[in-house]
Coordinates of C-alpha atoms in Angstrom, one line a residue:
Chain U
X1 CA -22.6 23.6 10.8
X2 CA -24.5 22.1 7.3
X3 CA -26.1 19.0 7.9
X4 CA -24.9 15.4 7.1
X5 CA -27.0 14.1 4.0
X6 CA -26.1 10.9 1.9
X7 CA -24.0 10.8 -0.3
X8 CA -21.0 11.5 2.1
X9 CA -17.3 10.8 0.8
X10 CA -14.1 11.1 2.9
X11 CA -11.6 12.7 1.0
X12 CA -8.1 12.0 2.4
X13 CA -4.8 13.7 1.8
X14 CA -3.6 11.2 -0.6
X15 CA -3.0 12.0 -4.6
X16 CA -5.7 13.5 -5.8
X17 CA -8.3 11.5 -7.8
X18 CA -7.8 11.7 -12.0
X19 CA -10.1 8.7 -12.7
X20 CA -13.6 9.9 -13.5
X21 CA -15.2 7.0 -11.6
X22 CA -13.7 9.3 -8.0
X23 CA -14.2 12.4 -9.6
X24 CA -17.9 11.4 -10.2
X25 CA -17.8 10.3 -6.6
X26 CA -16.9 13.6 -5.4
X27 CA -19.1 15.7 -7.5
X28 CA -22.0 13.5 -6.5
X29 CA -21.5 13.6 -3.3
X30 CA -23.9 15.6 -0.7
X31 CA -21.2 15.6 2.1
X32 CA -17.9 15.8 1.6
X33 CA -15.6 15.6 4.9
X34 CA -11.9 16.5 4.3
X35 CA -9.1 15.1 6.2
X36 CA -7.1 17.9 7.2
X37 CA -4.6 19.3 5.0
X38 CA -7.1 17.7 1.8
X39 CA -8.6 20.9 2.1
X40 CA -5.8 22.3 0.4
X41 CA -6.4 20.1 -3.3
X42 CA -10.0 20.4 -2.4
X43 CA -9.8 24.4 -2.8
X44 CA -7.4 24.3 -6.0
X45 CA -10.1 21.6 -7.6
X46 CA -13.1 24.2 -6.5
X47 CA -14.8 21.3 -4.3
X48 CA -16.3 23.0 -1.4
X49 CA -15.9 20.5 1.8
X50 CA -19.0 19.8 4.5
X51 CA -16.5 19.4 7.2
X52 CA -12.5 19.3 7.8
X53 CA -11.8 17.1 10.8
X54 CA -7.7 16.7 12.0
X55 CA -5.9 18.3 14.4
X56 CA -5.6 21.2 11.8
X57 CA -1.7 21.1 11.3
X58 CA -1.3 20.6 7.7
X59 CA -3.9 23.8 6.2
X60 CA -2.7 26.5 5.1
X61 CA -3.3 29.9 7.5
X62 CA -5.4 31.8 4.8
X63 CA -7.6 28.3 4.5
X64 CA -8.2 28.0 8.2
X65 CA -9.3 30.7 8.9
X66 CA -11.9 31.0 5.5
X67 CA -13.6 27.4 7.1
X68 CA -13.2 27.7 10.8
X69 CA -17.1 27.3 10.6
X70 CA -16.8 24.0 9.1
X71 CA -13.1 23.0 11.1
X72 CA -14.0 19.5 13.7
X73 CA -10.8 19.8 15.9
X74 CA -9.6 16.4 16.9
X75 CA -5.7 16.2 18.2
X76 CA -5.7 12.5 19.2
X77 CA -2.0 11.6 18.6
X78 CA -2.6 7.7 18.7
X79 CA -5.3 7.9 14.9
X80 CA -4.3 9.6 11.6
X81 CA -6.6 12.0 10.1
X82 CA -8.7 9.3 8.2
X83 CA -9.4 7.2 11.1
X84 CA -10.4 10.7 13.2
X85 CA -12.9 11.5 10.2
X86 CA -14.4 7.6 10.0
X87 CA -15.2 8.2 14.5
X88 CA -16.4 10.9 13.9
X89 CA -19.2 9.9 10.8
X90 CA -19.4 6.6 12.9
X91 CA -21.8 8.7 15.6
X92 CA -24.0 9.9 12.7
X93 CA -26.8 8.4 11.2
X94 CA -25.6 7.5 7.7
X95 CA -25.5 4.1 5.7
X96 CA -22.4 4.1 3.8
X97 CA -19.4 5.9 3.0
X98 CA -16.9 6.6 -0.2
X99 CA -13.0 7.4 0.8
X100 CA -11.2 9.4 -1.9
X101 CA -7.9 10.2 -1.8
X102 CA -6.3 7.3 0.6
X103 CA -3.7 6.3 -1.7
X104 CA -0.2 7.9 -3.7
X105 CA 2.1 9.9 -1.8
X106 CA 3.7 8.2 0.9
X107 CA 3.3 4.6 1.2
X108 CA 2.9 4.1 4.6
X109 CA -0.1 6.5 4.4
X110 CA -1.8 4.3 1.7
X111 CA -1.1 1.0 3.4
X112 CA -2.1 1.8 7.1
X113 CA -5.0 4.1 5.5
X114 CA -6.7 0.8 3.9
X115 CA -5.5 -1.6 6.2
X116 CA -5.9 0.1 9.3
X117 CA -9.6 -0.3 8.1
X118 CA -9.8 -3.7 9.1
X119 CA -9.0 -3.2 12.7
X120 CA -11.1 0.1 13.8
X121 CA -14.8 -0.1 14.9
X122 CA -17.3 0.7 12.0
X123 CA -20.9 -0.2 11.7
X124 CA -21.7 1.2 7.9
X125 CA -21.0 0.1 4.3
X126 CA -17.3 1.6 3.1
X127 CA -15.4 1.6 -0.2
X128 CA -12.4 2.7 -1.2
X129 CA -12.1 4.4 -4.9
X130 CA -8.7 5.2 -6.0
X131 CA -7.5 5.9 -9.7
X132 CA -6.9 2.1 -10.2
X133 CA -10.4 0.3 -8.4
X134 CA -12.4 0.3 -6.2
X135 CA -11.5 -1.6 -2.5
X136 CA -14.6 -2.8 -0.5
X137 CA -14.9 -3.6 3.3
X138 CA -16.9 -6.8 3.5
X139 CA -18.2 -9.0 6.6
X140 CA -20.3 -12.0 6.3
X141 CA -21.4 -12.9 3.1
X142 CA -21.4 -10.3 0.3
X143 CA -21.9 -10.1 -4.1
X144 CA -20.1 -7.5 -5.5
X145 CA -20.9 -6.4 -9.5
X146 CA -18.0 -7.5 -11.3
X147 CA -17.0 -7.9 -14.8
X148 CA -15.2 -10.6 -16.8
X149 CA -11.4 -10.6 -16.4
X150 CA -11.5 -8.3 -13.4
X151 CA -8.4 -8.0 -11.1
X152 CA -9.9 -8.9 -7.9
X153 CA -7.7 -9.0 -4.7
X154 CA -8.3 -9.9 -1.1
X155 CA -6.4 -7.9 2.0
X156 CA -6.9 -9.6 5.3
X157 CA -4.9 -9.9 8.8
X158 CA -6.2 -12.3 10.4
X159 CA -5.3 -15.9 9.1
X160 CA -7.9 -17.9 10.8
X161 CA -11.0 -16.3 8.4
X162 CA -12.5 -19.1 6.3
X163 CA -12.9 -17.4 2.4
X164 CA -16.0 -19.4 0.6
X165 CA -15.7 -17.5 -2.9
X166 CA -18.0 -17.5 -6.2
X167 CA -17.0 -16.5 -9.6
X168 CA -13.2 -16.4 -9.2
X169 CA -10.9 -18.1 -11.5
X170 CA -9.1 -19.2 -8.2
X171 CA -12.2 -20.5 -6.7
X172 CA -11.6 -20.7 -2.7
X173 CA -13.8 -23.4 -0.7
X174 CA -14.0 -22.5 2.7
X175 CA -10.3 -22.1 3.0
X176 CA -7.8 -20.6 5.4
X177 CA -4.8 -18.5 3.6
X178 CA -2.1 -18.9 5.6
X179 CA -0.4 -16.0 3.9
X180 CA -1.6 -12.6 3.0
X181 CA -0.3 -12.9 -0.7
X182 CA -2.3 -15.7 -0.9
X183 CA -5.6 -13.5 -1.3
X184 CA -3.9 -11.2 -4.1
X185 CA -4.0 -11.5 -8.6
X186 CA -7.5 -13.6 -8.8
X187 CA -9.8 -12.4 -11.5
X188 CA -13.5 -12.7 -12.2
X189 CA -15.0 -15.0 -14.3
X190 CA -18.2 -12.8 -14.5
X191 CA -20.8 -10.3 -13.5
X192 CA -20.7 -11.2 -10.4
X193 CA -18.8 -12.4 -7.6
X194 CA -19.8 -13.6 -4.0
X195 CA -17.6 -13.7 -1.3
X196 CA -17.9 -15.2 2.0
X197 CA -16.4 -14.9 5.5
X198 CA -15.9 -17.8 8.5
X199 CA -15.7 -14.4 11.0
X200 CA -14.0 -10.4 10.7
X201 CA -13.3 -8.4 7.9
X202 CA -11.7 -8.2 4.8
X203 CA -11.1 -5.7 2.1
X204 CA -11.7 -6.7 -2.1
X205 CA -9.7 -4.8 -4.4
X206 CA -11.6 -4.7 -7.6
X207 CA -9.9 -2.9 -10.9
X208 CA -11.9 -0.9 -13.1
X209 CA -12.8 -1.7 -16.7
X210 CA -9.9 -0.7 -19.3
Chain V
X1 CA 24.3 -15.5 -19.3
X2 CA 25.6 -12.4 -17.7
X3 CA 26.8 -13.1 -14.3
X4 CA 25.4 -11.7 -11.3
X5 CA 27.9 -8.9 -9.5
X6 CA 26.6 -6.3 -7.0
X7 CA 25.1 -3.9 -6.2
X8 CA 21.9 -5.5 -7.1
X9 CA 18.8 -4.4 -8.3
X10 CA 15.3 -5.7 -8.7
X11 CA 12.7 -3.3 -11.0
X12 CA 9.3 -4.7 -10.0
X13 CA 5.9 -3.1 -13.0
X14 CA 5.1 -0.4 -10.3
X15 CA 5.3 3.5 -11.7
X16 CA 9.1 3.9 -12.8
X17 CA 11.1 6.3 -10.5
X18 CA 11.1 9.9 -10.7
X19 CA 13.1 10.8 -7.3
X20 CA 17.2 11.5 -8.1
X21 CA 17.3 8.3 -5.1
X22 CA 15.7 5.6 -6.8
X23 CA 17.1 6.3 -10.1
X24 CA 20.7 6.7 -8.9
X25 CA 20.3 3.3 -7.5
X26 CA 19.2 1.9 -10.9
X27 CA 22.1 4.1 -12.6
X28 CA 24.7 2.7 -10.5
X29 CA 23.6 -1.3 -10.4
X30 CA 26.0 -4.2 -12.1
X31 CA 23.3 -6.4 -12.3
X32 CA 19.5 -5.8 -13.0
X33 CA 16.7 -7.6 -12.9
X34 CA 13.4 -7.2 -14.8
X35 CA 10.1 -8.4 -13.4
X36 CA 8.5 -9.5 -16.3
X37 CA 6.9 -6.3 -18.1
X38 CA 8.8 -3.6 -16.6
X39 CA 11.4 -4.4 -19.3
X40 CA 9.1 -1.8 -21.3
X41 CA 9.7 0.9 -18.8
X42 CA 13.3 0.0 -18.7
X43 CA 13.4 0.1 -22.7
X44 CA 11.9 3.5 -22.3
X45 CA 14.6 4.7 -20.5
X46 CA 16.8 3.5 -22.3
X47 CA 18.4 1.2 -19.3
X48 CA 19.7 -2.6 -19.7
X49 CA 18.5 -5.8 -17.8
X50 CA 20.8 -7.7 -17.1
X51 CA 18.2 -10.6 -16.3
X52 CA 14.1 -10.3 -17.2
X53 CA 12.7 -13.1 -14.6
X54 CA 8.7 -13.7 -14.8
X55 CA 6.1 -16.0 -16.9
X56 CA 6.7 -13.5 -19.7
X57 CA 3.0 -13.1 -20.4
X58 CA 2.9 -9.1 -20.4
X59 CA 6.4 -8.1 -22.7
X60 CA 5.8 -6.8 -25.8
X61 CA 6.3 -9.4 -28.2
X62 CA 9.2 -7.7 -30.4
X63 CA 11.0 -7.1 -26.9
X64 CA 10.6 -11.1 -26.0
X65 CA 12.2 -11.6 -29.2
X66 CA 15.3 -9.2 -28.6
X67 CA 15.9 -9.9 -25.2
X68 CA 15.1 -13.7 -25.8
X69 CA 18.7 -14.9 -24.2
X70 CA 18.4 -13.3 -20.7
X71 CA 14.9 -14.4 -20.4
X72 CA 14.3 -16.7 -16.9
X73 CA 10.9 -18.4 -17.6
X74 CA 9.0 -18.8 -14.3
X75 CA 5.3 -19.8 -14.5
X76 CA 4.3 -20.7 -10.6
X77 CA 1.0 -19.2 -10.4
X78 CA 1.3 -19.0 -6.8
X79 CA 4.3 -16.6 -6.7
X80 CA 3.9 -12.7 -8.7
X81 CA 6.8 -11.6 -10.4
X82 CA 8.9 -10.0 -7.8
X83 CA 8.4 -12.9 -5.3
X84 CA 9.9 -15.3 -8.6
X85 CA 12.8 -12.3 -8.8
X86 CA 13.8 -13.1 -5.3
X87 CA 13.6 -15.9 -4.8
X88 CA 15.7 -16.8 -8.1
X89 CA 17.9 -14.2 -6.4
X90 CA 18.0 -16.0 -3.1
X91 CA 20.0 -19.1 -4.2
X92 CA 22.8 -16.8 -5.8
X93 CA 25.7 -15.3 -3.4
X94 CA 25.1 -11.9 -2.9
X95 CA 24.5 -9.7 0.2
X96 CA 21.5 -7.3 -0.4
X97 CA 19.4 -6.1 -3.1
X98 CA 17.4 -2.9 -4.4
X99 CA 13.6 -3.2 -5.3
X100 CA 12.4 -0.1 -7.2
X101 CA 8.9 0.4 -9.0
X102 CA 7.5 -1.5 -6.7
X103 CA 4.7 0.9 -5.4
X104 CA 1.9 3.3 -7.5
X105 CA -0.4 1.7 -10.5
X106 CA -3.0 -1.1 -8.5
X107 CA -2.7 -0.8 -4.9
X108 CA -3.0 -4.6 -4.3
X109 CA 0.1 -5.1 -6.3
X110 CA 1.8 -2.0 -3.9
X111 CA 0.5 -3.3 -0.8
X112 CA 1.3 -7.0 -1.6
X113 CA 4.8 -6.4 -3.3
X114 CA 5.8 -4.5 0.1
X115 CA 3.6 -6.9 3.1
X116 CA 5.1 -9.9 1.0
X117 CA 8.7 -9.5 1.9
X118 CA 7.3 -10.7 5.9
X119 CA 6.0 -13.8 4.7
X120 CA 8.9 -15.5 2.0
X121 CA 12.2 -17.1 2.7
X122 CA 14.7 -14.1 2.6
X123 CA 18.7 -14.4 3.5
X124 CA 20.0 -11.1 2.6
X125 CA 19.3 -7.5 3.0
X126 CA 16.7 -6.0 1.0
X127 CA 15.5 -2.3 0.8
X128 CA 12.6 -1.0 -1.4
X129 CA 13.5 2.4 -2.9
X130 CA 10.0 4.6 -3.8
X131 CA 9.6 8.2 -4.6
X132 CA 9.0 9.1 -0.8
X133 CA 11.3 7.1 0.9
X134 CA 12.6 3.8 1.8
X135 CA 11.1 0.6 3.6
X136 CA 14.2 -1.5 4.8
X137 CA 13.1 -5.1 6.2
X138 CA 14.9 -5.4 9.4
X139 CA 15.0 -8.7 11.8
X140 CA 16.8 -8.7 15.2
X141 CA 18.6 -5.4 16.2
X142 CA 19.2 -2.7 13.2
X143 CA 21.0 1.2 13.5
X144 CA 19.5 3.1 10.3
X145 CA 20.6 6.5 9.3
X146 CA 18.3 9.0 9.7
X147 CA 17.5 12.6 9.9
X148 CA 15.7 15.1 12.8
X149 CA 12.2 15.0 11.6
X150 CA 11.9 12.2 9.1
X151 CA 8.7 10.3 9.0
X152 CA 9.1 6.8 10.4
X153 CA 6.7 4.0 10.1
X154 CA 7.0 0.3 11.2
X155 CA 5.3 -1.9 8.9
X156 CA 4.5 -5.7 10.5
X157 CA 2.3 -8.5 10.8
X158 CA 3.1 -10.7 14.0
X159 CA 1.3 -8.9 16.2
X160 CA 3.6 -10.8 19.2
X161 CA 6.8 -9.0 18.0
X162 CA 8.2 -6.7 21.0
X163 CA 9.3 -3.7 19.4
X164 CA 12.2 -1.7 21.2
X165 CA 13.3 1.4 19.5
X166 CA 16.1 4.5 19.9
X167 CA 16.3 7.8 18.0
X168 CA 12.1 8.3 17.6
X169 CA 9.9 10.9 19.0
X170 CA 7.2 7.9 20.4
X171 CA 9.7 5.7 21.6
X172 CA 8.6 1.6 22.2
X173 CA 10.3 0.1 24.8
X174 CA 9.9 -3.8 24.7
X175 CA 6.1 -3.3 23.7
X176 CA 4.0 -5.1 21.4
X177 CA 1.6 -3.6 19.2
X178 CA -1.6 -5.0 19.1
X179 CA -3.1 -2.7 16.1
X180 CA -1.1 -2.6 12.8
X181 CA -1.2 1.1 12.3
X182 CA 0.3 1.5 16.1
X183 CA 3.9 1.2 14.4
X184 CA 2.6 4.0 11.9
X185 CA 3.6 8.0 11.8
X186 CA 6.3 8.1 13.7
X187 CA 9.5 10.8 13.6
X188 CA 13.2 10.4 13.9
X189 CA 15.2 13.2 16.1
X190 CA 18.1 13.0 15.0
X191 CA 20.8 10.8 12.7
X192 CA 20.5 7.2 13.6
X193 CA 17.5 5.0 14.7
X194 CA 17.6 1.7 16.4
X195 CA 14.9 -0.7 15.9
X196 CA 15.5 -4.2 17.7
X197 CA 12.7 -6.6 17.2
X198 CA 12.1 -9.7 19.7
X199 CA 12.0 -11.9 16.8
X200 CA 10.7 -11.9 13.3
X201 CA 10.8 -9.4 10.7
X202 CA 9.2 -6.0 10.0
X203 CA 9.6 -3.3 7.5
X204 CA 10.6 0.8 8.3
X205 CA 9.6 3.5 6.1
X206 CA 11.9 6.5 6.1
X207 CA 10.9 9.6 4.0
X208 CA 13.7 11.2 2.0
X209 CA 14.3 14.5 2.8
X210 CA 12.8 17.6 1.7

């Protein structure tokens, strides 16, 4: 089994990235762990994967058995394959984490694949980076780069977190939103933008230049 | 002004439809309405609005001009353009309406436009039509045509909602669920589900066929 080294990225089993900003991503990247049936894009883009953790059902025959070196069998029924790869780098000494891949195809894979990120345990840094922006998993207080007139969006669940934000055209002041909508379409004012949470988790959706 | 006569249809500025499903919906409406850009997509493809509803700040400005009389100006900052579309919507008397382009370009629009539909004043039935499948909102008890094998998810956000279902491989029998992505990646088996909520709403995905 190779070794985990930083960078790692997650690629799921999403649409494969186009944007260069997730292609660089992946060809930076000094582990790559594949969700399953990813392997399968992975192989046509000539990535070479770390690791392929799932329960194996969606790779093709000739595919499995070319990586069973590499293949992490997990068949928990209750987690998709994203949420098996994230346990699985959560026991290894690593700072941070890039997911590629998480979004397109079937929508109820891209929702519960970003939002089911703010209800599982994880104890290291995590962005999303799809061919649209980039979505960050923040805690506490946090100051993201930014850029004027960015599309900047915040994905939450639980409705009691007080949102102290800096640099927003829709400034919030240590507010409750009572609905999830009411996080989403702010834009930056700047270079930077500081965000700050009462308790929990949220996720900020930032676009990428044009 | 065009009057309003059913079947209904709502084209949100998502990616425009490719699946035969979601563009025989749009083929076959009486009445449709534009969220504010998407009238350029429409023009494209060479389809008529009926009604283009929005704050009319991303039309192209000869198509303003041309389509100037079915033009609802709505300029709540609060609301995005399909929330303005529905809720103009709301106060007319029809039964149920079609959303399609609603999902792919920025995920926070795709994961709002969708999660939204929990959280505003809705009478009538409602259906999102994407290139994968459809997410019907459903409140009380609801008997959905389905197929052995289709992918089944339940999308909510009142975590107190007891869920009792019919017709699905991981059946819920007056349970709550207390993660989000518990009501995800489920399967039909065979040609009807039943989904009966305790109260509240939710949203079911159900892949087309393949």
């Amino acid at each position: 089994m190779p070794k985990i080294k930083e960078p790692v990225s997650i690629v799921a089993n999403g649409d494969y990235p186009s944007h260069n900003i997730p292609l660089n991503i992946l060809k930076t990247s000094k582990t790559i762990v594949c969700c399953d049936g990813a392997i399968n894009s992975l192989e046509q883009n000539n990535i070479s994967a770390s690791f392929i953790v799932g329960d194996m059902d969606s790779i093709e025959k000739t595919l499995l058995k070319k990586y069973s070196s590499i293949c992490i069998h997990k068949s928990n029924q209750n987690e998709n394959d994203l949420r098996k790869a994230l346990k699985w780098l959560n026991k290894h000494n690593i700072d941070s984490v890039s997911i590629l891949a998480a979004t397109g195809k079937r929508e109820d894979h891209s929702i519960f694949n970003i939002l089911s990120m703010l209800e599982i345990e994880w104890t290291k840094d995590l962005c999303f980076y799809t061919d649209h922006g980039v979505i960050t998993l923040v805690k506490g207080k946090s100051i993201l780069n930014s850029h004027f007139d960015q599309d900047v969006s915040i994905f939450f669940i639980d409705i009691s977190i007080r949102f102290t934000t800096e640099g927003l055209k829709y400034e919030i002041d240590n507010q409750t939103l009572s609905k999830l909508y009411m996080g989403s379409l702010n834009k930056s004012i700047g270079s930077k933008i500081t965000i700050k949470l009462s308790h929990g988790k949220a996720l900020i959706f930032q676009s990428y230049k044009k």
